[in-house]
Tab-separated table of C-alpha atoms in Angstrom:
chain	number	residue	atom	x	y	z
A	1347	MET	CA	38.710	16.894	7.046
A	1348	GLY	CA	36.521	13.799	6.817
A	1349	ASP	CA	33.730	15.510	8.752
A	1350	LYS	CA	33.777	18.444	6.337
A	1351	VAL	CA	33.507	16.111	3.344
A	1352	ILE	CA	30.497	14.346	4.900
A	1353	LEU	CA	28.792	17.649	5.746
A	1354	THR	CA	29.435	18.948	2.231
A	1355	PHE	CA	27.869	15.803	0.759
A	1356	ILE	CA	24.808	16.169	3.016
A	1357	ASN	CA	24.375	19.854	2.149
A	1358	ASN	CA	24.857	19.360	-1.590
A	1359	TYR	CA	22.711	16.273	-2.042
A	1360	ASN	CA	20.026	16.841	0.632
A	1361	ILE	CA	19.991	13.173	1.590
A	1362	PHE	CA	17.542	13.781	4.420
A	1363	GLU	CA	14.878	15.418	2.273
A	1364	VAL	CA	11.741	13.590	1.216
A	1365	PRO	CA	12.821	12.331	-2.223
A	1366	SER	CA	11.304	13.455	-5.487
A	1367	ARG	CA	9.913	10.769	-7.764
A	1368	PHE	CA	12.711	8.620	-9.207
A	1369	SER	CA	15.418	10.843	-7.725
A	1370	TYR	CA	18.544	8.991	-6.608
A	1371	GLN	CA	17.163	8.926	-3.024
A	1372	HIS	CA	13.917	7.347	-4.231
A	1373	VAL	CA	15.814	4.708	-6.218
A	1374	VAL	CA	17.970	3.954	-3.150
A	1375	TYR	CA	14.855	3.407	-1.016
A	1376	LEU	CA	13.424	1.060	-3.633
A	1377	LEU	CA	16.675	-0.914	-3.739
A	1378	ILE	CA	16.649	-1.121	0.070
A	1379	ASP	CA	13.107	-2.509	-0.111
A	1380	ILE	CA	14.167	-5.169	-2.612
A	1381	LEU	CA	17.118	-6.215	-0.450
A	1382	TYR	CA	14.888	-6.207	2.631
A	1383	ILE	CA	12.331	-8.529	1.014
A	1384	ILE	CA	15.047	-10.876	-0.255
A	1385	GLY	CA	16.626	-10.893	3.211
A	1386	LEU	CA	13.299	-11.631	4.877
A	1387	ILE	CA	12.693	-14.560	2.521
A	1388	PHE	CA	16.220	-15.873	3.149
A	1389	LEU	CA	15.775	-15.691	6.940
A	1390	LEU	CA	12.358	-17.359	6.962
A	1391	ARG	CA	12.469	-19.844	4.084
A	1392	LYS	CA	13.666	-22.824	6.167
A	1393	LYS	CA	11.562	-22.020	9.220
A	1394	ASP	CA	8.427	-23.876	10.262
A	1395	GLN	CA	5.286	-22.377	8.693
A	1396	LYS	CA	3.854	-21.562	12.120
A	1397	VAL	CA	6.998	-19.586	12.964
A	1398	ILE	CA	6.856	-17.751	9.626
A	1399	ARG	CA	3.223	-16.848	10.188
A	1400	LYS	CA	3.944	-15.578	13.707
A	1401	VAL	CA	6.788	-13.384	12.444
A	1402	LEU	CA	4.560	-11.925	9.719
A	1403	ILE	CA	1.748	-11.348	12.226
A	1404	ILE	CA	4.157	-9.356	14.404
A	1405	ILE	CA	5.311	-7.301	11.396
A	1406	SER	CA	1.714	-6.700	10.287
A	1407	SER	CA	0.701	-5.699	13.821
A	1408	ILE	CA	3.515	-3.146	13.880
A	1409	CYS	CA	2.212	-1.682	10.601
A	1410	CYS	CA	-1.277	-1.355	12.100
A	1411	LEU	CA	0.156	0.378	15.174
A	1412	ILE	CA	2.182	2.722	12.961
A	1413	PHE	CA	-0.978	3.718	11.126
A	1414	MET	CA	-2.867	4.304	14.369
A	1415	GLY	CA	0.092	6.318	15.612
A	1416	ARG	CA	-0.497	8.943	12.938
A	1417	MET	CA	-3.424	10.230	15.029
A	1418	PHE	CA	-0.863	11.454	17.520
A	1419	PHE	CA	2.306	12.023	15.499
A	1420	GLY	CA	1.278	12.268	11.856
A	1421	TRP	CA	0.432	15.934	11.560
A	1422	GLU	CA	1.101	18.934	13.804
A	1423	GLY	CA	-1.109	18.972	16.877
A	1424	SER	CA	-2.838	22.162	15.799
A	1425	ARG	CA	-3.915	20.600	12.500
A	1426	ILE	CA	-5.190	17.435	14.155
A	1427	PHE	CA	-6.864	18.729	17.279
A	1428	GLU	CA	-7.827	22.334	16.436
A	1429	LYS	CA	-8.447	22.909	12.751
A	1430	GLY	CA	-7.544	21.461	9.389
A	1431	SER	CA	-8.387	18.292	7.523
A	1432	LYS	CA	-8.366	14.978	9.378
A	1433	THR	CA	-9.086	12.837	6.322
A	1434	THR	CA	-5.774	10.954	6.435
A	1435	LEU	CA	-6.426	9.835	9.997
A	1436	LEU	CA	-9.140	7.352	9.015
A	1437	PRO	CA	-8.372	3.927	7.471
A	1438	LEU	CA	-10.563	4.445	4.424
A	1439	GLU	CA	-7.981	4.493	1.643
A	1440	LEU	CA	-7.385	1.094	0.036
A	1441	CYS	CA	-3.833	0.655	1.348
A	1442	ASN	CA	-4.852	1.672	4.875
A	1443	ILE	CA	-7.693	-0.836	4.792
A	1444	ASN	CA	-5.311	-3.473	3.442
A	1445	ILE	CA	-2.913	-3.292	6.382
A	1446	PHE	CA	-5.744	-4.428	8.649
A	1447	ILE	CA	-6.924	-7.034	6.121
A	1448	THR	CA	-3.330	-8.338	6.012
A	1449	LEU	CA	-3.306	-8.885	9.771
A	1450	ILE	CA	-6.693	-10.642	9.656
A	1451	ALA	CA	-5.557	-12.813	6.728
A	1452	LEU	CA	-2.434	-13.925	8.587
A	1453	ILE	CA	-4.427	-14.807	11.693
A	1454	VAL	CA	-7.359	-16.676	10.111
A	1455	ASN	CA	-5.392	-18.190	7.176
A	1456	LYS	CA	-8.250	-18.390	4.671
A	1457	LYS	CA	-7.628	-19.055	0.958
A	1458	PHE	CA	-9.661	-16.084	-0.247
A	1459	LEU	CA	-7.938	-13.567	2.051
A	1460	ASN	CA	-4.493	-14.905	1.152
A	1461	ASN	CA	-5.306	-14.444	-2.530
A	1462	TYR	CA	-6.594	-10.948	-1.837
A	1463	LEU	CA	-3.181	-10.075	-0.367
A	1464	TYR	CA	-1.435	-11.185	-3.545
A	1465	PHE	CA	-3.795	-9.774	-6.146
A	1466	VAL	CA	-4.777	-6.504	-4.426
A	1467	SER	CA	-2.552	-5.579	-1.476
A	1468	LEU	CA	0.685	-6.290	-3.315
A	1469	VAL	CA	-0.245	-4.179	-6.353
A	1470	GLY	CA	-1.783	-1.513	-4.110
A	1471	GLY	CA	1.499	-1.297	-2.206
A	1472	ILE	CA	3.789	-1.197	-5.250
A	1473	ILE	CA	2.050	1.716	-6.990
A	1474	PRO	CA	2.452	4.271	-4.141
A	1475	LEU	CA	6.089	3.238	-3.623
A	1476	LEU	CA	6.764	3.918	-7.304
A	1477	VAL	CA	4.749	7.065	-7.963
A	1478	PHE	CA	5.011	8.744	-4.547
A	1479	PRO	CA	1.611	10.509	-4.668
A	1480	ASP	CA	1.283	13.514	-2.340
A	1481	ILE	CA	4.317	12.472	-0.304
A	1482	HIS	CA	5.627	16.037	-0.042
A	1483	MET	CA	2.188	17.275	0.951
A	1484	ILE	CA	1.639	14.782	3.759
A	1485	THR	CA	5.053	15.495	5.265
A	1486	SER	CA	4.505	19.268	5.143
A	1487	GLY	CA	7.844	19.685	3.371
A	1488	ARG	CA	9.757	17.949	6.171
A	1489	ASN	CA	12.569	15.447	5.786
A	1490	ILE	CA	12.375	11.660	5.803
A	1491	PHE	CA	12.294	11.594	9.603
A	1492	HIS	CA	8.800	13.095	9.568
A	1493	TYR	CA	6.364	10.555	11.031
A	1494	MET	CA	4.141	10.598	7.964
A	1495	PHE	CA	7.020	9.559	5.703
A	1496	PHE	CA	7.911	6.746	8.095
A	1497	ASP	CA	4.240	5.690	8.160
A	1498	TYR	CA	3.891	5.871	4.363
A	1499	TRP	CA	7.039	3.954	3.467
A	1500	ILE	CA	6.925	1.213	6.104
A	1501	ILE	CA	3.252	0.369	5.532
A	1502	HIS	CA	3.450	0.217	1.726
A	1503	THR	CA	6.703	-1.748	1.847
A	1504	HIS	CA	5.058	-4.465	3.921
A	1505	LEU	CA	1.935	-4.577	1.773
A	1506	VAL	CA	4.361	-5.724	-0.917
A	1507	ALA	CA	6.685	-7.804	1.253
A	1508	ILE	CA	4.197	-9.926	3.194
A	1509	PRO	CA	2.395	-11.650	0.267
A	1510	ILE	CA	5.726	-12.197	-1.527
A	1511	VAL	CA	7.207	-13.820	1.593
A	1512	MET	CA	4.063	-15.920	2.108
A	1513	ILE	CA	4.237	-17.288	-1.445
A	1514	SER	CA	8.031	-17.774	-1.380
A	1515	CYS	CA	7.809	-19.660	1.906
A	1516	LYS	CA	4.908	-21.786	0.574
A	1517	LEU	CA	2.284	-20.526	3.022
A	1518	PHE	CA	-0.124	-20.491	0.081
A	1519	THR	CA	-0.253	-20.571	-3.728
A	1520	PRO	CA	-2.327	-17.923	-5.558
A	1521	SER	CA	-5.382	-19.282	-7.352
A	1522	ILE	CA	-6.751	-17.688	-10.501
A	1523	LYS	CA	-10.193	-18.983	-9.514
A	1524	GLN	CA	-10.258	-16.470	-6.650
A	1525	ILE	CA	-9.883	-13.429	-8.935
A	1526	PRO	CA	-13.659	-12.806	-9.490
A	1527	TRP	CA	-14.210	-12.781	-5.706
A	1528	VAL	CA	-11.196	-10.542	-5.199
A	1529	LEU	CA	-12.541	-8.088	-7.789
A	1530	LEU	CA	-16.004	-8.058	-6.187
A	1531	THR	CA	-14.464	-7.408	-2.778
A	1532	THR	CA	-12.394	-4.530	-4.162
A	1533	LEU	CA	-15.508	-3.032	-5.768
A	1534	GLY	CA	-17.274	-3.362	-2.408
A	1535	ILE	CA	-14.457	-1.485	-0.664
A	1536	TYR	CA	-14.594	1.174	-3.399
A	1537	PHE	CA	-18.329	1.595	-2.776
A	1538	ILE	CA	-17.794	1.852	0.999
A	1539	ALA	CA	-15.105	4.516	0.423
A	1540	PHE	CA	-17.578	6.467	-1.734
A	1541	LEU	CA	-20.365	6.327	0.868
A	1542	SER	CA	-17.899	7.254	3.623
A	1543	SER	CA	-16.717	10.265	1.613
A	1544	ILE	CA	-20.300	11.488	1.110
A	1545	ILE	CA	-21.181	11.117	4.792
A	1546	LEU	CA	-17.954	12.601	6.177
A	1547	ARG	CA	-18.123	15.659	3.907
A	1548	ASN	CA	-20.949	16.872	6.133
A	1549	PHE	CA	-18.408	17.438	8.925
A	1550	GLU	CA	-16.064	20.412	9.042
A	1551	SER	CA	-12.867	18.388	9.429
A	1552	PHE	CA	-13.704	16.059	6.531
A	1553	LYS	CA	-15.018	18.461	3.883
A	1554	THR	CA	-12.320	17.303	1.461
A	1555	ALA	CA	-12.972	13.577	1.995
A	1556	ASN	CA	-12.176	11.816	-1.272
A	1557	TYR	CA	-11.340	8.264	-0.259
A	1558	MET	CA	-10.064	6.081	-3.097
A	1559	TYR	CA	-10.604	9.114	-5.371
A	1560	THR	CA	-14.325	8.338	-5.500
A	1561	MET	CA	-15.346	12.027	-5.439
A	1562	SER	CA	-12.715	13.664	-7.669
A	1563	HIS	CA	-9.596	12.820	-9.679
A	1564	ASN	CA	-7.131	14.996	-7.695
A	1565	ASN	CA	-5.291	15.713	-10.959
A	1566	LEU	CA	-4.085	12.123	-11.348
A	1567	PRO	CA	-3.576	11.739	-15.135
A	1568	ILE	CA	-5.576	8.528	-15.767
A	1569	LEU	CA	-8.421	9.497	-13.443
A	1570	LYS	CA	-8.484	13.026	-14.844
A	1571	GLN	CA	-8.968	11.610	-18.335
A	1572	LEU	CA	-11.733	9.289	-17.162
A	1573	TYR	CA	-13.460	12.141	-15.346
A	1574	SER	CA	-13.463	14.222	-18.536
A	1575	LEU	CA	-15.382	11.381	-20.193
A	1576	ILE	CA	-17.633	10.443	-17.235
A	1577	PRO	CA	-17.891	13.491	-14.903
A	1578	ILE	CA	-19.784	11.602	-12.199
A	1579	PRO	CA	-18.225	10.820	-8.783
A	1580	PHE	CA	-17.649	7.109	-8.125
A	1581	ILE	CA	-18.882	6.073	-11.594
A	1582	TYR	CA	-15.944	7.587	-13.494
A	1583	GLY	CA	-13.461	5.191	-11.869
A	1584	LEU	CA	-15.389	2.008	-12.664
A	1585	PRO	CA	-13.908	1.534	-16.200
A	1586	LEU	CA	-10.578	0.835	-14.485
A	1587	ILE	CA	-11.968	-2.591	-13.607
A	1588	ILE	CA	-11.179	-3.699	-17.180
A	1589	PRO	CA	-7.374	-3.155	-17.130
A	1590	ILE	CA	-7.234	-4.207	-13.467
A	1591	THR	CA	-8.872	-7.540	-14.340
A	1592	GLY	CA	-6.299	-8.067	-17.086
A	1593	VAL	CA	-3.431	-7.348	-14.685
A	1594	LEU	CA	-4.762	-9.786	-12.079
A	1595	TYR	CA	-5.111	-12.615	-14.587
A	1596	LEU	CA	-1.562	-11.950	-15.815
A	1597	MET	CA	-0.404	-12.191	-12.194
A	1598	GLY	CA	-2.170	-15.522	-11.908
A	1599	LEU	CA	-0.714	-17.080	-15.062
A	1600	PRO	CA	2.589	-18.294	-13.521
A	1601	PHE	CA	0.653	-20.232	-10.908
A	1602	ILE	CA	-1.618	-21.877	-13.479
A	1603	LYS	CA	1.463	-23.243	-15.256
A	1604	ARG	CA	2.901	-24.468	-11.984
A	1605	GLY	CA	-0.360	-26.234	-11.164
A	1606	GLU	CA	-0.484	-27.892	-14.582
A	1607	LYS	CA	3.094	-29.165	-14.192
A	1608	ASN	CA	2.261	-30.665	-10.799
A	1609	VAL	CA	-0.802	-32.432	-12.237
A	1610	ASN	CA	1.282	-33.839	-15.113
A	1611	LYS	CA	3.927	-35.158	-12.710
A	1612	ARG	CA	1.310	-36.920	-10.574
A	1613	SER	CA	-0.277	-38.536	-13.624
C-alpha cells in the first residue's frame, strides 16, 4: 500500500522532471541550496583559515571537473562528436569562466580576485538559479538526473556558496574600492566573449556562438528591449553597466559601515 502511494505521488507530481521556473520543485532546490550554504558555514566557521581554504579549493576543483565532464556526458554523443552545436562545451559564458576564476582566487588569495568573487561570481550564480534560462533546452527534456542539469545546478550553487562562505569565515572582507577594477575586468571578459563569438561562428559547430549574449538577445526581455534601441551586437548590452554598477555599490555598503565602526572603536 505504501509503495503504491509513493508511486502515485511520483506520477502525479513528476518530481524527477527538470523543474519549471518557480514550480514547487524549483523552490525546493533553492531551499536546499540555502540550507547547504548555512550548513557549510556552520561546519567551517571554527576551522583554521588554511583548512577552510583547502576545503573550498577541493569544492571548486570538483566544479571545474564537472564542467569539463560535459564534453563527454553533457549532450548525446551524436550531437557532440558528429553534428550539432558545441557552443556549450567551451568555458566562454561568464559563469563558466567564473568557476575557473574561483579556483585561481582560492589558490592565490589576492584581494582583487576575492572581491571579484563577491561582486561578480555571486550575482552571476544567483541569477541563473532563480530564472532557470534554457534549462529545459540543455537537458533535452530529460529529468534532473541528466548530466547537464547536474552540471548547471552544482556549478551555479557554488558560485554563490563559495564567496558567502569566504566572507562568513573571515577569509576576506569585500572592499568598495575594488568595484571599478571589478567592472573593468567584467567588461574585458564581455569583450573577449564577443571576439570569441565572431571567430567561432566561422566554424560549422559554432555557427550559433553567442557567448554572454554579445551577438543577439535570445529573447531575454531586458536584452530584447535594449536591442530594439541599439541593434548592434556587443554594443547593445553596454548600457547594463549603469544598473550593474549601482547593484555592486549597494552590495558594498554593508562593508563600508562595518569598516567605519571598526575605525571608530580603534580611535
